[in-house]
XYZ file of C-alpha atoms in Angstrom:
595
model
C 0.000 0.000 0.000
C 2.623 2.431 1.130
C 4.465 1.653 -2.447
C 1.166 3.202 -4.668
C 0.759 5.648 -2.567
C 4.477 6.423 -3.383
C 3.775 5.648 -6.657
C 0.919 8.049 -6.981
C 2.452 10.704 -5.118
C 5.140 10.490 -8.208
C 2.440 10.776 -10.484
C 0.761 13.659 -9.046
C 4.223 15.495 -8.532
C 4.658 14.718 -12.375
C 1.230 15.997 -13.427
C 2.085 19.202 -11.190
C 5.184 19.825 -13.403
C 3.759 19.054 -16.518
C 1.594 21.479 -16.032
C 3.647 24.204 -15.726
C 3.839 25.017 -11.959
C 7.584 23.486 -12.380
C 8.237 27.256 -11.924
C 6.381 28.058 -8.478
C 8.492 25.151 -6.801
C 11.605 26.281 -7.972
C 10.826 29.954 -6.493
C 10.053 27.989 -3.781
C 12.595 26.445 -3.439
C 14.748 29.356 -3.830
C 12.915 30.645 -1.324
C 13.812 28.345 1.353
C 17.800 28.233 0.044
C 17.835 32.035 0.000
C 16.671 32.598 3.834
C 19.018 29.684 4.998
C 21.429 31.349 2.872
C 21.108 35.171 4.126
C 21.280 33.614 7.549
C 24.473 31.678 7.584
C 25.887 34.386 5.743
C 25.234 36.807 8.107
C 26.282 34.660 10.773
C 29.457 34.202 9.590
C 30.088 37.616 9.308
C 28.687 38.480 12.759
C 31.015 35.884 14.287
C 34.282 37.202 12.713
C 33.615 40.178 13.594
C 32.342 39.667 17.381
C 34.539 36.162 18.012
C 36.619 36.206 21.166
C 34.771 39.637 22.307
C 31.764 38.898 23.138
C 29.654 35.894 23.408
C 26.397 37.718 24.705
C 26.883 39.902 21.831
C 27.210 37.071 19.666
C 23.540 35.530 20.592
C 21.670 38.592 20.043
C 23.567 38.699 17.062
C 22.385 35.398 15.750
C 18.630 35.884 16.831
C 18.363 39.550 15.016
C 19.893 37.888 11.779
C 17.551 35.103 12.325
C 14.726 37.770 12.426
C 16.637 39.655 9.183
C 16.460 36.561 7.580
C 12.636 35.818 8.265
C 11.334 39.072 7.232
C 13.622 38.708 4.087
C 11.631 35.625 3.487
C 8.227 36.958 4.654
C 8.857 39.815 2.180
C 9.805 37.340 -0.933
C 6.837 35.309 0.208
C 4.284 38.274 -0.069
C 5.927 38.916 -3.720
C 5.977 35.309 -5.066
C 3.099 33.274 -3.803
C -0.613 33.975 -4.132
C -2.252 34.122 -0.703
C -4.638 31.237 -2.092
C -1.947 28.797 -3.223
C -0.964 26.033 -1.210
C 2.475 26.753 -2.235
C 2.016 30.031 -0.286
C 0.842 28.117 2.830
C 3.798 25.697 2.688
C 6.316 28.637 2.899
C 4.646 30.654 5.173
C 4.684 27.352 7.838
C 8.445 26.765 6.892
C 9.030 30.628 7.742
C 7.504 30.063 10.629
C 9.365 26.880 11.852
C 12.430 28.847 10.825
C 12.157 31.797 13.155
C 10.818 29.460 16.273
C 12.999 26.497 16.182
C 16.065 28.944 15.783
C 15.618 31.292 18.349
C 14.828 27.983 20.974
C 17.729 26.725 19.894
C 19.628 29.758 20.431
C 17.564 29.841 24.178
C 18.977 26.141 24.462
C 22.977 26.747 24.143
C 22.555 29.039 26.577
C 21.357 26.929 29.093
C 24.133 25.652 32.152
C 23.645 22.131 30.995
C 25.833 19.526 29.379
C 26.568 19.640 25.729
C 25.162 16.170 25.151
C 21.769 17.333 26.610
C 22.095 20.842 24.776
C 22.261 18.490 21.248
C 19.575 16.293 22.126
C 17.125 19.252 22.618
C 18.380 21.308 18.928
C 17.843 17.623 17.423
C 14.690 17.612 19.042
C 13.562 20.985 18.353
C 14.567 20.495 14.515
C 12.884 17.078 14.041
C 9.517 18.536 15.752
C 9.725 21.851 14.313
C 10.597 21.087 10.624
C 9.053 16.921 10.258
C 6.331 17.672 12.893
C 5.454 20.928 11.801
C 6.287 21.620 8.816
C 6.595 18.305 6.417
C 3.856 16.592 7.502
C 1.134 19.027 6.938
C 3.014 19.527 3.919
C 2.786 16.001 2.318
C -0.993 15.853 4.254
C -2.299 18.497 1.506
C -1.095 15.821 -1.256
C -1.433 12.467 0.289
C -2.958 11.740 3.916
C -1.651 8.004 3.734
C 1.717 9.260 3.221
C 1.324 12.433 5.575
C 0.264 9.964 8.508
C 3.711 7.369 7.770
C 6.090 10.272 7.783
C 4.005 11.434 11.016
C 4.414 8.101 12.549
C 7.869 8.214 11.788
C 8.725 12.289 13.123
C 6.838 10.824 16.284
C 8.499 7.889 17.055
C 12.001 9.836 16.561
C 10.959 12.314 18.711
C 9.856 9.767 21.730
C 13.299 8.151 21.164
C 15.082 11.229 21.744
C 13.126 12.144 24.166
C 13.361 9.114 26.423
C 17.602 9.406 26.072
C 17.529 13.120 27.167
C 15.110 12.536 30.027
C 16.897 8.900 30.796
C 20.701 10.302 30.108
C 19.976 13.457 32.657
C 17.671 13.054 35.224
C 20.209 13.115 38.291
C 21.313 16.330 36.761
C 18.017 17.867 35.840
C 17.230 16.726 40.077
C 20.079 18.008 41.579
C 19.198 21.514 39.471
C 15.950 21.251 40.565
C 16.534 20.837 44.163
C 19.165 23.268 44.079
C 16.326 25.906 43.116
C 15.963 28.144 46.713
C 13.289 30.279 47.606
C 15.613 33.196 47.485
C 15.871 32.306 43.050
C 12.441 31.557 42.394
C 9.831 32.455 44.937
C 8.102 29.860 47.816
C 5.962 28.720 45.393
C 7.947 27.616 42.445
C 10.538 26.478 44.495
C 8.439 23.881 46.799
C 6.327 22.519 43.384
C 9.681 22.184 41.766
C 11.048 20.499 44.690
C 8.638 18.195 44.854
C 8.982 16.626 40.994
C 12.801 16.279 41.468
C 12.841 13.113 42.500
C 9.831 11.718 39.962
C 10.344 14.322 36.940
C 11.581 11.830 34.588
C 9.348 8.993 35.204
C 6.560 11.998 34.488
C 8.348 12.798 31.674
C 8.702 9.515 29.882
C 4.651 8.796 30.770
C 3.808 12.177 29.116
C 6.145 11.062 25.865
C 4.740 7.685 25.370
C 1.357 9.386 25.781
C 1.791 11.973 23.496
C 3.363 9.928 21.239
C 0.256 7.414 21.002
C -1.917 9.605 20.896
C -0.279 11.769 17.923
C 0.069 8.065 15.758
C -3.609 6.834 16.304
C -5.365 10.025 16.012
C -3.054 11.673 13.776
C -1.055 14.546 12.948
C -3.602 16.839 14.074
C -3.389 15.606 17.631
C 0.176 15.712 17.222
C 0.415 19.418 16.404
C -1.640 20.279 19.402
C -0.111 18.233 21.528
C 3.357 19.322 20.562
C 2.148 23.579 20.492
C 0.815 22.417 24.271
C 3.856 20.974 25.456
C 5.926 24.284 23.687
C 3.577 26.779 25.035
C 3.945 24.654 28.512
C 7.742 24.980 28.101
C 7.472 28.614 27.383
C 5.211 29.807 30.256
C 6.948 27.919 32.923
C 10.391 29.853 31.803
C 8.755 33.121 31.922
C 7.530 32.364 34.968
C 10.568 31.127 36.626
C 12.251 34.349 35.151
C 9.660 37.071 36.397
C 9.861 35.114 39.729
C 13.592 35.021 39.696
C 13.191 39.009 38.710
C 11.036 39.843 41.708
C 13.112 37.659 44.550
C 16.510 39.700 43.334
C 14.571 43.276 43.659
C 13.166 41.805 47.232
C 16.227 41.214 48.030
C 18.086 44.690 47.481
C 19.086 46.316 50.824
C 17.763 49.742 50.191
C 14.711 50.933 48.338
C 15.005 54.370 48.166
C 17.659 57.421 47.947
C 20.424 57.545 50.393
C 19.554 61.238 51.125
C 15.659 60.636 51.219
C 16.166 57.621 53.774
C 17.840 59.714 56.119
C 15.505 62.836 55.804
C 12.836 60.335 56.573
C 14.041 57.051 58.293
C 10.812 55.536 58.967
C 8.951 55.911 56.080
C 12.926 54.250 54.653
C 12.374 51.467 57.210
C 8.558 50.778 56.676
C 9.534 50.696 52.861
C 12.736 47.791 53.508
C 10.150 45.801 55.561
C 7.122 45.768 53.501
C 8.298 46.284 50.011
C 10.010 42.480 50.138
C 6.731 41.324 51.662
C 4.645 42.493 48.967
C 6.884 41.951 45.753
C 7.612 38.350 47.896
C 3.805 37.802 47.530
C 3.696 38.633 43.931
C 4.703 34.797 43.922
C 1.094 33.510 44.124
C -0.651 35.750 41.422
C 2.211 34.695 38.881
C 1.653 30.755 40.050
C -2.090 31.463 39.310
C -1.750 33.188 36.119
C 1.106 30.192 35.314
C -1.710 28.170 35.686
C -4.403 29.675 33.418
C -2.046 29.877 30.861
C -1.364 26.237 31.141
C -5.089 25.277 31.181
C -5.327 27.776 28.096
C -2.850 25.595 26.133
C -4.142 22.370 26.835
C -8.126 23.834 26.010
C -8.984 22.584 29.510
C -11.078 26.027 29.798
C -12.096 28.782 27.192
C -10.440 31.113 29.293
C -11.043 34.009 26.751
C -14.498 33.269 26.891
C -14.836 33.021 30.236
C -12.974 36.321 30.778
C -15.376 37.910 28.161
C -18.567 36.939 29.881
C -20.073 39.497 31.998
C -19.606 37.500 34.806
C -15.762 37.147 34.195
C -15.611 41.070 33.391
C -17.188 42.344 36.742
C -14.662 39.667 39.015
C -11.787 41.143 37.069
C -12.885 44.584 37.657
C -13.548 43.644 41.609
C -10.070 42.538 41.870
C -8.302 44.995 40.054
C -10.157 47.603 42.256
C -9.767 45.631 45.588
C -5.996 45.408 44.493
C -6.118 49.601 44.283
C -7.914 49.926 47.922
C -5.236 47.705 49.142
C -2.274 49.810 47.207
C -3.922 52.924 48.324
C -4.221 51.973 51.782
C -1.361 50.775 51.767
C 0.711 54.190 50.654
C -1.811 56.308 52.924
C -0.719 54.061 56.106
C 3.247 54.186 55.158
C 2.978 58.179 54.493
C 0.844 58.892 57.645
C 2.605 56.859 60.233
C 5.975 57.483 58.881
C 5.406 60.795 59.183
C 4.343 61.194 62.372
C 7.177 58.637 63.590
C 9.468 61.686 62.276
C 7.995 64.140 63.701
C 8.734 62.670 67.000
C 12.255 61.902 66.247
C 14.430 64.232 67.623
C 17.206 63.168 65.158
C 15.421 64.879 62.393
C 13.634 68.295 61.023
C 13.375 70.938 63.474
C 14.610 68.516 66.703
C 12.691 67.450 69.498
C 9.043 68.250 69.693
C 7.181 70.044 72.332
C 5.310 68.262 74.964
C 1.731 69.318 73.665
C 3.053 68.336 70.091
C 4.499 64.581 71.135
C 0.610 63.990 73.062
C -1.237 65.102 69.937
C 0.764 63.480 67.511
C 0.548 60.125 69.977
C -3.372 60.812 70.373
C -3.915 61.720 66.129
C -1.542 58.562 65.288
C -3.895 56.125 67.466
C -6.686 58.119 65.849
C -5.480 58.256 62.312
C -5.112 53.921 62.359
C -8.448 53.604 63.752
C -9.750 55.694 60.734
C -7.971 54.359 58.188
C -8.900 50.703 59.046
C -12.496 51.219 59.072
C -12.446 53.257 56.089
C -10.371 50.583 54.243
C -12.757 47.629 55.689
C -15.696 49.592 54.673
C -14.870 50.678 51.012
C -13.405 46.889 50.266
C -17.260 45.557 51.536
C -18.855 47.431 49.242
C -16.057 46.875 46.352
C -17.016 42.748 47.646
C -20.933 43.690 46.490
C -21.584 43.527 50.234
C -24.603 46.569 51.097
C -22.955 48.716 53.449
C -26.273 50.819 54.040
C -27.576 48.838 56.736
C -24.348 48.324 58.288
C -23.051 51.827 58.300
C -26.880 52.267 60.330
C -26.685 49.369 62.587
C -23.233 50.971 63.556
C -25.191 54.485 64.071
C -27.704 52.804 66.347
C -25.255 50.454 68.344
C -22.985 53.639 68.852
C -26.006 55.652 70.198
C -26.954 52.776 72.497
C -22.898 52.821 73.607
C -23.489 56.285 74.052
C -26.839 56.126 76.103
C -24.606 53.136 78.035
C -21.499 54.786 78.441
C -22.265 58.380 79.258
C -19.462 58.430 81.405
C -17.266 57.034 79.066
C -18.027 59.321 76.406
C -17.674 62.164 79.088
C -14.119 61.562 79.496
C -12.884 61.489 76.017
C -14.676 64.623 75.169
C -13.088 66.113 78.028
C -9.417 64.574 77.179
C -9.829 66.068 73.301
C -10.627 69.679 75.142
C -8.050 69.313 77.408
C -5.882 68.345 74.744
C -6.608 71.304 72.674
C -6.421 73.609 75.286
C -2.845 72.775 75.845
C -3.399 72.046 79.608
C -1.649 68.872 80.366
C 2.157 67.298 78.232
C 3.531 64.414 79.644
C 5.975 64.585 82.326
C 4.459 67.791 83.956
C 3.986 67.950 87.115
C -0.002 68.900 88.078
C -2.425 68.419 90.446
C -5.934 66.818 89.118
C -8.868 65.383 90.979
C -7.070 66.280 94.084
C -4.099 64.527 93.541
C -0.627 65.967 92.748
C 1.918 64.032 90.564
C 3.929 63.516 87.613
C 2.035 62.638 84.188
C 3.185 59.718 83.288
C 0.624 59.024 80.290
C -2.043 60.386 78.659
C -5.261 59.244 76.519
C -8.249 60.017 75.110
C -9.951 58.423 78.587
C -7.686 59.056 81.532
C -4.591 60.554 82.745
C -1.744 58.464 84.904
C 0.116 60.582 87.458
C 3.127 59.391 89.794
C 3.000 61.026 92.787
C 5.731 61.172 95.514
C 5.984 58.470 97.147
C 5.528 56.607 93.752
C 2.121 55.777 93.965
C 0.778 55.742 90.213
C -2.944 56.732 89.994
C -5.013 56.954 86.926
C -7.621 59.719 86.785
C -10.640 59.482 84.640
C -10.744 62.943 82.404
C -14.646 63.308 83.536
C -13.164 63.544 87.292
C -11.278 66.440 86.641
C -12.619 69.754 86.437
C -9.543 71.691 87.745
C -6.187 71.031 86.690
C -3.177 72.447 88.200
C 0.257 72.640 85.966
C 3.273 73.462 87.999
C 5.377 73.361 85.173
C 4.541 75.430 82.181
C 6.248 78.166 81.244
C 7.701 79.112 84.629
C 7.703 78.941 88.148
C 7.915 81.145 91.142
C 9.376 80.091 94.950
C 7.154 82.075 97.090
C 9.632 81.931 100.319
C 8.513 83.647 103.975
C 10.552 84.492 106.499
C 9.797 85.098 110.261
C 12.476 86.940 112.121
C 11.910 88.239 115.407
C 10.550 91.352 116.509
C 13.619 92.936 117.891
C 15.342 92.789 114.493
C 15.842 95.257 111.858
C 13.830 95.079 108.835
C 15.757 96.905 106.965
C 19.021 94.500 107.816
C 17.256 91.577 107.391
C 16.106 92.923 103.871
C 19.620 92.893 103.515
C 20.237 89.764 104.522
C 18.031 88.375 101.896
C 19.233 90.034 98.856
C 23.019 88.678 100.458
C 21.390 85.234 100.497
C 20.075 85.792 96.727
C 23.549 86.965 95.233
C 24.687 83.647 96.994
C 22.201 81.527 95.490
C 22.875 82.736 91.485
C 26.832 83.505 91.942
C 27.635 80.127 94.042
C 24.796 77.633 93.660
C 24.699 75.138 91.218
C 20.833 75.978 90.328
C 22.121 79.384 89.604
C 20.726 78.679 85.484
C 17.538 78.218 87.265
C 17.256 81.150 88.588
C 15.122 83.151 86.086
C 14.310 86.731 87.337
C 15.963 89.188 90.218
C 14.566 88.902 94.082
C 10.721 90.091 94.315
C 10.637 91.637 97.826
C 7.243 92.067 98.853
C 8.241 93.080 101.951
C 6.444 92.797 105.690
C 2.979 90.128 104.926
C 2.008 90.184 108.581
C 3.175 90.632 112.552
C 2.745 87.265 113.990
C 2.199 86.303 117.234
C 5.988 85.344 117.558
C 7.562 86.580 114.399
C 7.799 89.576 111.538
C 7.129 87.371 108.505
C 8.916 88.839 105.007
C 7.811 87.322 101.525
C 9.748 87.455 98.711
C 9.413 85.896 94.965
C 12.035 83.670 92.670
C 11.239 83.689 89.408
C 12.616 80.120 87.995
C 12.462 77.775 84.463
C 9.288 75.359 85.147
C 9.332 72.671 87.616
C 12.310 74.222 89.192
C 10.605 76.368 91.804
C 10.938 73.474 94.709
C 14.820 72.640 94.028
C 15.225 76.395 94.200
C 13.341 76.925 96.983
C 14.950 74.106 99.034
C 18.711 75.923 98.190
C 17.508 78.984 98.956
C 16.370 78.153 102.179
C 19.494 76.463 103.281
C 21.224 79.836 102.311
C 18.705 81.933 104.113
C 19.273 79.801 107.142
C 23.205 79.811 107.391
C 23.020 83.670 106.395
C 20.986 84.566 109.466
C 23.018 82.523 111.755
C 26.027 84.510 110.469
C 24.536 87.680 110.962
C 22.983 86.763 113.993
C 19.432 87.562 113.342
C 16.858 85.350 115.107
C 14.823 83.296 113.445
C 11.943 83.027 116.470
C 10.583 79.436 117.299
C 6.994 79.354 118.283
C 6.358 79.833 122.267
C 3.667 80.879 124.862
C 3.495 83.344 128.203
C 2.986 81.829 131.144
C 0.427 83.467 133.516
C -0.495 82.432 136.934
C -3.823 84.918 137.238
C -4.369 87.427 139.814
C -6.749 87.859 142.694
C -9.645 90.918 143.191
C -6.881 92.879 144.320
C -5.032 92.760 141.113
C -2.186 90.938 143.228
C -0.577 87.907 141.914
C -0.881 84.855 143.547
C 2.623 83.632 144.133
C 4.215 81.030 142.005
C 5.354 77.445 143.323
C 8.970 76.886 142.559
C 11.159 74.232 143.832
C 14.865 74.436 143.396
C 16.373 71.076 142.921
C 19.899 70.805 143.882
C 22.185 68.960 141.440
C 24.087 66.723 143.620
């Protein structure tokens, strides 16, 4: 049977020349010996002039002559051939197989592997591209029963090679495989990939004998899809690896931004090195996913295009691709706000270290401003989800009022922390007195204030207890010192005294930069009933007014003892009454003798 079928195929090739389209083959043959031609040609000269330079030169070299040479051809093809001929069809297909199996083959010689394995792959790239291809739809137009032998045949040759790559390498193509960290392709390329290496051939040689079957029974239709699967497999799996291997080497860079931008604004730098890996790092599982679709696309598992199409399809897409923007957005608005207010409270940075007031309201707004952007974020990506936010955003109204209604006192003490807030009345680390109770403020929120008193006590005030507040330390202070003396002094020298006791304190002290005004005498305050008491006023920086006070004292005290001014002791008059006559009664005494 084969030898009519050869025989006829002789007899139709003779009635084709015969009949005058002798000429058409020869231009097409010309055609095929003119681009193989222009591209070894051009090779040649591209490698003398590039050998021992450059060898990544060299490649693109050979791919853009390989492209040179298929336009070339495309162009003569366009000029020779009608677009209805089959003549036309034949050279279009073999331009085609020209370009692809070339460039591969260039993509193969480039890969780390042994040069055995790199041969076996060109062989098998030729045999499939040009028998597979290009011959046998060829010889199908003229003679199926012929078309399907020469099929068999380009099959079975290909299944043979095949089977001696995958056989000859697979404790290479293994220890490559399992040599594949996270850190070159991503988690998720690198586990799947880990988990073939040890059964990758035995897949391989199952999928080759299958293919192969199936492309001899059902012919060389099944054959060419099988084969454009398995390419367009090959294909998508290297991009993939490559766009993952792209994105672990930029998660992997050290810095992100500009040397000088980092250190004008180190947090927003430091957010950016921690969650710039994260996210490119998690890039990983959208490329695995669109891996996939692509692979079901090949193999016509699912329309894809159609389902993408459909209105259904359309509006997921569009939910993603927004939800993806929230995120992003979010995202950004997060990093800029709480970087920000990170350097603001750096006193590394900008214009130093901020006020007290400024460090509790940028605390307060940065609690505030997270809260806020949360719910926003939740609530915009609910509604993006097709979720009805009306009802939600009202059940949230109603529950609040009940809260409110619940918590009056509650909601009493954060309006009154805001106000107080505002107002400028309280910064940590003052020193105040509130609901009665004088301390250090260690803390403030929206709800309460924590003060440390003296003996180290912490209490923690409720805002809606306090409606007087008491700041010792803003601004300045004053030490508001009196001073009994007794009544047979001189004023006027113990005036003296004081301002002698003042020139001490600022000349010899060492709380003399505390000292911020000149001696306030306000003179005589009152005649007591043992002493002449004499105010007078220090003017000091805030919170200083006690340590200044307790110095001045001390001098007051040893500068009256020098000067020998009394500093009266509180004591009472004795009387023993008196009878109608106005004469004493006389007073017991007894003399004890010391012995």
């Amino acid at each position: 049977m084969v030898i009519s079928e050869l025989k006829q195929l002789v007899n139709d090739f003779h009635t084709l020349w015969m009949s005058g389209d002798q000429a058409i083959f020869f231009q097409f043959v010309s055609l095929i010996i003119a681009v193989f031609l222009v591209y070894y040609g051009a090779l040649a000269l591209g490698n003398r002039l590039l050998r021992g330079r450059h060898q990544l030169g060299f490649e693109a070299t050979a791919v853009s002559v390989r492209a040179l040479s298929f336009g070339i051809g495309w162009l003569s093809l366009t000029i020779m051939f009608s677009e209805a001929s089959a003549w036309h069809d034949m050279a279009r297909r073999f331009l085609w197989v020209f370009l692809t199996v070339g460039i591969l083959g260039r993509g193969v010689t480039r890969l780390p592997w042994p040069t055995t394995f790199k041969w076996h792959l060109r062989a098998l790239l030729v045999i499939a591209g040009y028998g597979g291809f290009w011959l046998v739809p060829s010889l199908l137009t003229y003679n199926s029963t012929l078309g399907w032998l020469l099929n068999g045949i380009v099959i079975a040759a290909m299944v043979v090679l095949v089977v001696r790559v995958v056989w000859a390498q697979r404790a290479i193509v293994k220890s490559l495989l399992l040599s594949l960290e996270t850190a070159q392709v991503g988690f998720v390329f690198a586990g799947v990939l880990h988990l073939v290496a040890s059964v990758w051939h035995w897949l391989s040689l199952a999928a080759a004998f299958g293919v192969g079957v199936a492309s001899i029974a059902l012919g060389p239709s099944v054959a060419g899809f099988l084969g454009l699967a398995i390419a367009q497999t090959a294909v998508f799996l290297a991009v993939a690896l490559l766009i993952s291997r792209a994105v672990e080497s930029c998660a992997a860079l050290q810095a992100f931004m500009p040397g000088s931008v980092a250190t004008r604004y180190p947090a927003v730098a430091k957010r950016v090195s921690k969650w710039v890996p994260r996210v490119l790092r998690a890039l990983h599982v959208p490329i695995a996913i669109l891996f996939a679709v692509a692979v079901v696309h090949a193999w016509n598992v699912l329309h894809v295009e159609a389902i993408v199409s459909s209105p259904l399809g359309l509006s997921v897409l569009e939910s993603l691709a927004n939800i993806l923007l929230i995120l992003l957005l979010t995202g950004v608005v997060w990093l800029l706000v709480m970087s920000w207010i990170e350097d603001r409270l750096n006193p590394d940075i900008g214009q130093g270290a901020p006020g007290s007031r400024e460090k509790t309201l940028l605390t307060l707004f940065k609690n505030a401003a997270a809260i806020a952007i949360v719910v926003m974020a939740s609530m915009i990506l609910l509604a993006e989800l097709g979720m009805n936010i009306g009802p939600l955003i009202a059940g949230a109204g109603v529950i609040g009022l009940a809260v409110g209604f619940g918590a009056q006192k509650l909601v009493q003490d954060i309006i009154t922390g805001i106000f107080i807030q505002i107002e400028d009345a309280i910064h940590a680390d003052d020193y105040i007195t509130a609901a009665g109770i004088s301390g250090t403020v260690e803390r403030l929120s929206l709800r309460s204030i924590a003060l440390r008193d003296l003996t180290g006590t912490l209490h923690i005030i409720p805002f809606s207890s306090v409606d007087l507040v008491s700041n010792f330390t803003r601004d300045f202070g004053y030490h508001l010192g009196v001073y009994g003396v007794a009544y047979r002094e001189n004023i006027g020298e113990v005036i003296e005294q004081l301002h002698v006791a003042y020139d001490q304190l600022i000349n010899e002290s060492e709380l003399a930069d505390a000292v911020a005004g000149p001696l306030e005498m306000d003179g005589v305050t009152a005649l007591d009933s043992s002493s002449v008491n004499i105010r007078v006023r220090i003017r000091t920086a805030p919170g200083m007014q006690w340590a200044v006070g307790r110095a001045f004292n001390r001098i007051v005290k040893e500068t009256f003892d020098e000067a020998g001014i009394e500093i009266p002791f509180p004591h009472m008059t004795v009387w023993f009454g008196e009878d109608k006559a106005g004469n004493a009664p006389p007073a017991p005494l007894r003399i004890l003798k010391e012995e």
